[in-house]
Structure formats: structure tokens, C-alpha cells
Amino acid sequence: MQQLMVSDVGGCKNLPAVDLLMLAAISHDLQTPIARMKLRVEQMDASLERDRLWGDLEEMQHMIRAGLAYARSMEGAKESLCKVDLDAFLNSLVCDYQDSGQAVSLGGRSGVLLETRPHALRRVLTNLIDNALKFAGSARLEVQGDALGGVRLQVLDEGPGIAEAELAKVFKPFYRVESARIHSAGGTGLGLAIAQQLSQALRARLSLCNREGGGLCVQLEFCAPS
């Protein structure tokens, strides 16, 4: 089983700060003309062409929002550190999914009071869980702590997984896997890139591998405090 660590890929280092600022500026500025175009399409008579145009504009808007989210993930390290009851934090996150009728479960306990950036951590985990739901229909979040205070979080799914040859590429911004994992659900290729960038702000190690019985395992590991 091949396991890929984020240290093996370029991540945010592939895009200099000036390029990220440009991405944010362009994405922001494109929102206004797209909103105008959607208003014009709404005024068109109902037709197949109108529906196609609306779908294209929706896709463009989704990509722009994802671009803004990626650029803003650079600010993850600016969030203040605070201590959180990790088990309560994870239980609340999973309950939010369950309350909306989604198949997300939680296993294990850490018993850890984790010093972290909670908003960034929640964003990482929701990106990973949302990916599992999109491509597999369900997700399981596993947590395990060690005697020294280290923590390992795993998001497990039973979907199609990712081809071994592509494991080294999926953290790259805008990279879209050429497999059934993507073709069945679309995507912008930024979810894992955002998770990787924020994991660096959390001082955590993000990795992924295909599971022996099928599906994907994405792991977020916090080292024990020194």
C-alpha cells in the first residue's frame, strides 16, 4: 500500500504569494459580471439553450468561489491557537452531518486537549469528509490518541479510491483525478489542496493511501507536544 505525505508534493509552494493574490483578485472581480450574466439568462424564455447557459454560469461561479477559498486558505496561520476538547469537537462536527441526514460516523476517542486553530481544523475535516461523501456516499471519522499526546485522525471511505500513479498529484492546486472518482461527481481540484495548505498552518501532517479492502484513507496526524 502506497502512502503519500504532503511533504512529497509541492502544495502551496507551487504558487508564489503574488500569484495567490492575483488569483484572489481575479476570482473576486469575476463574480460581478457573472452575476449580471445570470440575471440576463433569467430573463430569457425557457429553452434547452437557456438551461445550458445557466449550468455553465453555475459551474463558473462554483470554480470562482473555490479559487477564492484556496487563496484565503493562506490565512490559516493567522488564526489564534487555542485549546479544544478534541473528542467534543469531533462529536459536534459529526453530529452536524448526521442532523442533515448524511452518512457520517465517528469512532474512537483521543482524550486529548488539543492546542490548535479550530476554524482551520474544521475546514480541513469538512473538506475531507465532503470528498468522501461525494465519491462514496458515506464517511467514517476515526480518532486515536497516544500516551504522549499525539493524535491521528483518519477519514475513511469505501469509494473507488485513487490510482496509485495519481496519488502524488492530488494535492496540487486544480489537479483533477482522471478516474471514476471524479467523473461521477465533478469538482474543481482544490478541496485537497486547501486541506493540505491548512494542515500546514495546523502543524499537522496530511497523507493519503488506498485501503486494502477498497476506498481511500486520508490521515491527519498531530505530533505530541514537545
mmCIF file of C-alpha atoms in Angstrom:
data_model
loop_
_atom_site.group_PDB
_atom_site.id
_atom_site.type_symbol
_atom_site.label_atom_id
_atom_site.label_comp_id
_atom_site.label_asym_id
_atom_site.label_seq_id
_atom_site.Cartn_x
_atom_site.Cartn_y
_atom_site.Cartn_z
ATOM 1 C CA MET A 1 0.000 0.000 0.000
ATOM 2 C CA GLN A 2 1.487 3.354 -1.026
ATOM 3 C CA GLN A 3 1.071 6.220 1.399
ATOM 4 C CA LEU A 4 1.705 9.772 0.276
ATOM 5 C CA MET A 5 2.747 12.535 2.664
ATOM 6 C CA VAL A 6 2.223 16.197 1.891
ATOM 7 C CA SER A 7 5.979 16.702 2.099
ATOM 8 C CA ASP A 8 6.128 14.702 -1.156
ATOM 9 C CA VAL A 9 4.177 17.314 -3.131
ATOM 10 C CA GLY A 10 4.507 20.984 -3.900
ATOM 11 C CA GLY A 11 1.226 22.244 -2.431
ATOM 12 C CA CYS A 12 1.115 25.974 -1.853
ATOM 13 C CA LYS A 13 4.802 26.231 -2.761
ATOM 14 C CA ASN A 14 3.723 25.750 -6.372
ATOM 15 C CA LEU A 15 2.061 29.167 -6.295
ATOM 16 C CA PRO A 16 4.070 32.216 -5.146
ATOM 17 C CA ALA A 17 2.306 34.698 -2.859
ATOM 18 C CA VAL A 18 1.893 37.212 -5.698
ATOM 19 C CA ASP A 19 0.142 34.564 -7.824
ATOM 20 C CA LEU A 20 -2.221 33.740 -4.948
ATOM 21 C CA LEU A 21 -3.054 37.431 -4.574
ATOM 22 C CA MET A 22 -3.726 37.635 -8.304
ATOM 23 C CA LEU A 23 -5.918 34.511 -8.119
ATOM 24 C CA ALA A 24 -7.903 36.061 -5.278
ATOM 25 C CA ALA A 25 -8.278 39.400 -7.092
ATOM 26 C CA ILE A 26 -9.354 37.856 -10.396
ATOM 27 C CA SER A 27 -11.780 35.462 -8.703
ATOM 28 C CA HIS A 28 -13.317 38.320 -6.743
ATOM 29 C CA ASP A 29 -13.669 40.608 -9.768
ATOM 30 C CA LEU A 30 -15.262 37.908 -11.924
ATOM 31 C CA GLN A 31 -18.168 37.486 -9.532
ATOM 32 C CA THR A 32 -19.892 40.736 -10.610
ATOM 33 C CA PRO A 33 -20.024 40.113 -14.394
ATOM 34 C CA ILE A 34 -21.134 36.520 -13.827
ATOM 35 C CA ALA A 35 -23.941 37.738 -11.546
ATOM 36 C CA ARG A 36 -25.018 40.154 -14.312
ATOM 37 C CA MET A 37 -24.968 37.370 -16.889
ATOM 38 C CA LYS A 38 -27.122 35.167 -14.643
ATOM 39 C CA LEU A 39 -29.674 37.970 -14.335
ATOM 40 C CA ARG A 40 -29.832 38.237 -18.132
ATOM 41 C CA VAL A 41 -30.196 34.489 -18.561
ATOM 42 C CA GLU A 42 -33.070 34.504 -16.049
ATOM 43 C CA GLN A 43 -34.934 36.888 -18.363
ATOM 44 C CA MET A 44 -34.613 34.584 -21.371
ATOM 45 C CA ASP A 45 -37.529 32.404 -22.459
ATOM 46 C CA ALA A 46 -37.391 28.834 -21.190
ATOM 47 C CA SER A 47 -35.370 26.644 -23.554
ATOM 48 C CA LEU A 48 -32.663 23.982 -23.586
ATOM 49 C CA GLU A 49 -30.087 26.626 -24.514
ATOM 50 C CA ARG A 50 -31.104 28.760 -21.515
ATOM 51 C CA ASP A 51 -30.678 25.766 -19.218
ATOM 52 C CA ARG A 52 -27.234 25.034 -20.664
ATOM 53 C CA LEU A 53 -26.108 28.631 -20.239
ATOM 54 C CA TRP A 54 -27.362 28.641 -16.644
ATOM 55 C CA GLY A 55 -25.466 25.419 -15.947
ATOM 56 C CA ASP A 56 -22.251 26.867 -17.386
ATOM 57 C CA LEU A 57 -22.585 30.008 -15.270
ATOM 58 C CA GLU A 58 -23.257 27.940 -12.151
ATOM 59 C CA GLU A 59 -20.103 25.927 -12.819
ATOM 60 C CA MET A 60 -18.058 29.097 -13.376
ATOM 61 C CA GLN A 61 -19.370 30.587 -10.144
ATOM 62 C CA HIS A 62 -18.503 27.415 -8.243
ATOM 63 C CA MET A 63 -14.940 27.455 -9.625
ATOM 64 C CA ILE A 64 -14.501 31.118 -8.711
ATOM 65 C CA ARG A 65 -15.651 30.516 -5.155
ATOM 66 C CA ALA A 66 -13.242 27.580 -4.892
ATOM 67 C CA GLY A 67 -10.415 29.790 -6.149
ATOM 68 C CA LEU A 68 -11.196 32.395 -3.505
ATOM 69 C CA ALA A 69 -11.322 29.699 -0.823
ATOM 70 C CA TYR A 70 -7.901 28.410 -1.887
ATOM 71 C CA ALA A 71 -6.350 31.878 -1.809
ATOM 72 C CA ARG A 72 -7.905 32.589 1.592
ATOM 73 C CA SER A 73 -6.569 29.307 2.987
ATOM 74 C CA MET A 74 -3.166 31.036 3.023
ATOM 75 C CA GLU A 75 -4.514 32.973 6.015
ATOM 76 C CA GLY A 76 -4.986 29.827 8.107
ATOM 77 C CA ALA A 77 -1.849 30.512 10.133
ATOM 78 C CA LYS A 78 -3.245 33.887 11.215
ATOM 79 C CA GLU A 79 -5.957 32.259 13.332
ATOM 80 C CA SER A 80 -5.084 32.260 17.020
ATOM 81 C CA LEU A 81 -4.188 28.994 18.699
ATOM 82 C CA CYS A 82 -6.460 27.768 21.457
ATOM 83 C CA LYS A 83 -7.033 24.530 23.339
ATOM 84 C CA VAL A 84 -10.062 22.447 22.397
ATOM 85 C CA ASP A 85 -11.531 19.231 23.768
ATOM 86 C CA LEU A 86 -10.873 17.227 20.612
ATOM 87 C CA ASP A 87 -13.425 14.492 21.302
ATOM 88 C CA ALA A 88 -16.200 17.027 21.887
ATOM 89 C CA PHE A 89 -15.091 18.976 18.787
ATOM 90 C CA LEU A 90 -15.252 15.893 16.563
ATOM 91 C CA ASN A 91 -18.551 14.733 18.028
ATOM 92 C CA SER A 92 -20.103 18.133 17.285
ATOM 93 C CA LEU A 93 -18.787 18.052 13.713
ATOM 94 C CA VAL A 94 -20.142 14.573 13.022
ATOM 95 C CA CYS A 95 -23.498 15.346 14.666
ATOM 96 C CA ASP A 96 -23.905 18.308 12.293
ATOM 97 C CA TYR A 97 -23.606 15.909 9.348
ATOM 98 C CA GLN A 98 -25.925 13.359 10.920
ATOM 99 C CA ASP A 99 -28.532 16.024 11.685
ATOM 100 C CA SER A 100 -28.647 16.826 7.970
ATOM 101 C CA GLY A 101 -29.194 13.148 7.138
ATOM 102 C CA GLN A 102 -25.697 12.359 5.863
ATOM 103 C CA ALA A 103 -23.977 9.024 6.474
ATOM 104 C CA VAL A 104 -21.052 10.113 8.639
ATOM 105 C CA SER A 105 -19.929 8.180 11.710
ATOM 106 C CA LEU A 106 -17.307 8.644 14.403
ATOM 107 C CA GLY A 107 -15.095 6.026 16.007
ATOM 108 C CA GLY A 108 -12.522 6.087 18.804
ATOM 109 C CA ARG A 109 -11.538 8.618 21.437
ATOM 110 C CA SER A 110 -8.385 10.635 21.961
ATOM 111 C CA GLY A 111 -8.793 12.055 25.471
ATOM 112 C CA VAL A 112 -6.708 14.991 24.239
ATOM 113 C CA LEU A 113 -6.975 18.715 24.896
ATOM 114 C CA LEU A 114 -5.507 19.850 21.592
ATOM 115 C CA GLU A 115 -3.881 23.229 21.020
ATOM 116 C CA THR A 116 -4.948 24.083 17.501
ATOM 117 C CA ARG A 117 -6.675 26.539 15.186
ATOM 118 C CA PRO A 118 -10.270 25.284 15.404
ATOM 119 C CA HIS A 119 -11.722 27.028 12.336
ATOM 120 C CA ALA A 120 -8.872 25.760 10.150
ATOM 121 C CA LEU A 121 -9.178 22.250 11.614
ATOM 122 C CA ARG A 122 -12.909 22.182 10.965
ATOM 123 C CA ARG A 123 -12.347 23.312 7.377
ATOM 124 C CA VAL A 124 -9.778 20.566 6.772
ATOM 125 C CA LEU A 125 -12.046 17.853 8.160
ATOM 126 C CA THR A 126 -15.154 19.070 6.332
ATOM 127 C CA ASN A 127 -13.220 19.126 3.052
ATOM 128 C CA LEU A 128 -12.082 15.543 3.620
ATOM 129 C CA ILE A 129 -15.495 14.318 4.769
ATOM 130 C CA ASP A 130 -17.269 16.113 1.922
ATOM 131 C CA ASN A 131 -14.924 14.400 -0.555
ATOM 132 C CA ALA A 132 -15.738 11.007 0.943
ATOM 133 C CA LEU A 133 -19.473 11.724 0.785
ATOM 134 C CA LYS A 134 -19.216 12.922 -2.805
ATOM 135 C CA PHE A 135 -17.340 9.906 -4.107
ATOM 136 C CA ALA A 136 -18.501 7.118 -1.777
ATOM 137 C CA GLY A 137 -21.797 8.253 -0.257
ATOM 138 C CA SER A 138 -20.589 7.786 3.312
ATOM 139 C CA ALA A 139 -17.615 8.567 5.553
ATOM 140 C CA ARG A 140 -16.173 7.374 8.844
ATOM 141 C CA LEU A 141 -14.001 9.609 11.015
ATOM 142 C CA GLU A 142 -11.613 7.667 13.249
ATOM 143 C CA VAL A 143 -9.589 9.268 16.048
ATOM 144 C CA GLN A 144 -6.768 7.789 18.073
ATOM 145 C CA GLY A 145 -4.504 9.389 20.663
ATOM 146 C CA ASP A 146 -1.215 8.113 22.035
ATOM 147 C CA ALA A 147 0.299 8.203 25.506
ATOM 148 C CA LEU A 148 2.490 11.187 24.636
ATOM 149 C CA GLY A 149 -0.371 13.410 23.473
ATOM 150 C CA GLY A 150 -0.094 12.812 19.737
ATOM 151 C CA VAL A 151 -3.289 12.423 17.698
ATOM 152 C CA ARG A 152 -4.161 10.630 14.484
ATOM 153 C CA LEU A 153 -7.373 11.428 12.601
ATOM 154 C CA GLN A 154 -8.490 9.322 9.649
ATOM 155 C CA VAL A 155 -11.314 9.899 7.183
ATOM 156 C CA LEU A 156 -12.228 6.555 5.634
ATOM 157 C CA ASP A 157 -14.494 5.800 2.687
ATOM 158 C CA GLU A 158 -15.443 2.798 0.568
ATOM 159 C CA GLY A 159 -15.381 4.555 -2.788
ATOM 160 C CA PRO A 160 -13.290 3.867 -5.902
ATOM 161 C CA GLY A 161 -10.035 5.154 -4.394
ATOM 162 C CA ILE A 162 -7.325 6.854 -6.462
ATOM 163 C CA ALA A 163 -4.942 5.236 -8.931
ATOM 164 C CA GLU A 164 -1.505 4.720 -7.382
ATOM 165 C CA ALA A 165 0.096 6.722 -10.202
ATOM 166 C CA GLU A 166 -2.030 9.737 -9.274
ATOM 167 C CA LEU A 167 -1.520 9.721 -5.501
ATOM 168 C CA ALA A 168 1.486 12.018 -5.871
ATOM 169 C CA LYS A 169 -0.536 14.631 -7.758
ATOM 170 C CA VAL A 170 -3.845 15.062 -5.941
ATOM 171 C CA PHE A 171 -2.642 17.760 -3.522
ATOM 172 C CA LYS A 172 -1.627 20.029 -6.396
ATOM 173 C CA PRO A 173 -3.967 23.008 -6.925
ATOM 174 C CA PHE A 174 -6.551 22.466 -9.696
ATOM 175 C CA TYR A 175 -5.481 18.863 -10.307
ATOM 176 C CA ARG A 176 -8.478 16.672 -11.118
ATOM 177 C CA VAL A 177 -8.165 12.907 -10.959
ATOM 178 C CA GLU A 178 -8.819 11.217 -14.299
ATOM 179 C CA SER A 179 -10.893 8.392 -12.868
ATOM 180 C CA ALA A 180 -14.432 7.435 -11.880
ATOM 181 C CA ARG A 181 -13.801 9.140 -8.542
ATOM 182 C CA ILE A 182 -14.054 12.487 -10.293
ATOM 183 C CA HIS A 183 -16.162 11.827 -13.385
ATOM 184 C CA SER A 184 -19.105 10.747 -11.277
ATOM 185 C CA ALA A 185 -19.270 13.952 -9.254
ATOM 186 C CA GLY A 186 -17.331 16.804 -10.813
ATOM 187 C CA GLY A 187 -15.069 19.078 -8.801
ATOM 188 C CA THR A 188 -12.593 21.940 -9.098
ATOM 189 C CA GLY A 189 -9.461 20.125 -7.948
ATOM 190 C CA LEU A 190 -8.998 22.402 -4.932
ATOM 191 C CA GLY A 191 -10.502 20.522 -1.993
ATOM 192 C CA LEU A 192 -7.379 18.543 -1.125
ATOM 193 C CA ALA A 193 -5.106 21.488 -1.950
ATOM 194 C CA ILE A 194 -6.993 23.627 0.576
ATOM 195 C CA ALA A 195 -6.849 20.832 3.160
ATOM 196 C CA GLN A 196 -3.115 20.471 2.640
ATOM 197 C CA GLN A 197 -2.454 24.175 2.950
ATOM 198 C CA LEU A 198 -4.474 24.465 6.146
ATOM 199 C CA SER A 199 -2.867 21.343 7.616
ATOM 200 C CA GLN A 200 0.471 23.130 7.372
ATOM 201 C CA ALA A 201 -0.984 26.012 9.378
ATOM 202 C CA LEU A 202 -2.119 23.429 11.942
ATOM 203 C CA ARG A 203 1.409 21.980 12.131
ATOM 204 C CA ALA A 204 -0.065 18.619 11.169
ATOM 205 C CA ARG A 205 0.930 16.023 8.584
ATOM 206 C CA LEU A 206 -1.627 15.133 5.915
ATOM 207 C CA SER A 207 -1.317 11.873 3.998
ATOM 208 C CA LEU A 208 -3.478 9.526 1.980
ATOM 209 C CA CYS A 209 -3.469 5.969 0.749
ATOM 210 C CA ASN A 210 -5.797 3.450 -0.822
ATOM 211 C CA ARG A 211 -7.348 0.999 1.652
ATOM 212 C CA GLU A 212 -6.669 -2.708 1.340
ATOM 213 C CA GLY A 213 -10.366 -3.559 1.062
ATOM 214 C CA GLY A 214 -11.161 -0.670 -1.297
ATOM 215 C CA GLY A 215 -11.728 3.024 -0.746
ATOM 216 C CA LEU A 216 -9.479 5.805 0.457
ATOM 217 C CA CYS A 217 -7.909 6.696 3.801
ATOM 218 C CA VAL A 218 -6.897 10.311 4.397
ATOM 219 C CA GLN A 219 -4.930 10.837 7.602
ATOM 220 C CA LEU A 220 -4.200 13.990 9.589
ATOM 221 C CA GLU A 221 -1.534 13.464 12.214
ATOM 222 C CA PHE A 222 -0.584 15.781 15.066
ATOM 223 C CA CYS A 223 2.730 15.081 16.771
ATOM 224 C CA ALA A 224 2.931 15.013 20.549
ATOM 225 C CA PRO A 225 3.713 18.453 22.030
ATOM 226 C CA SER A 226 7.390 18.952 22.768
#
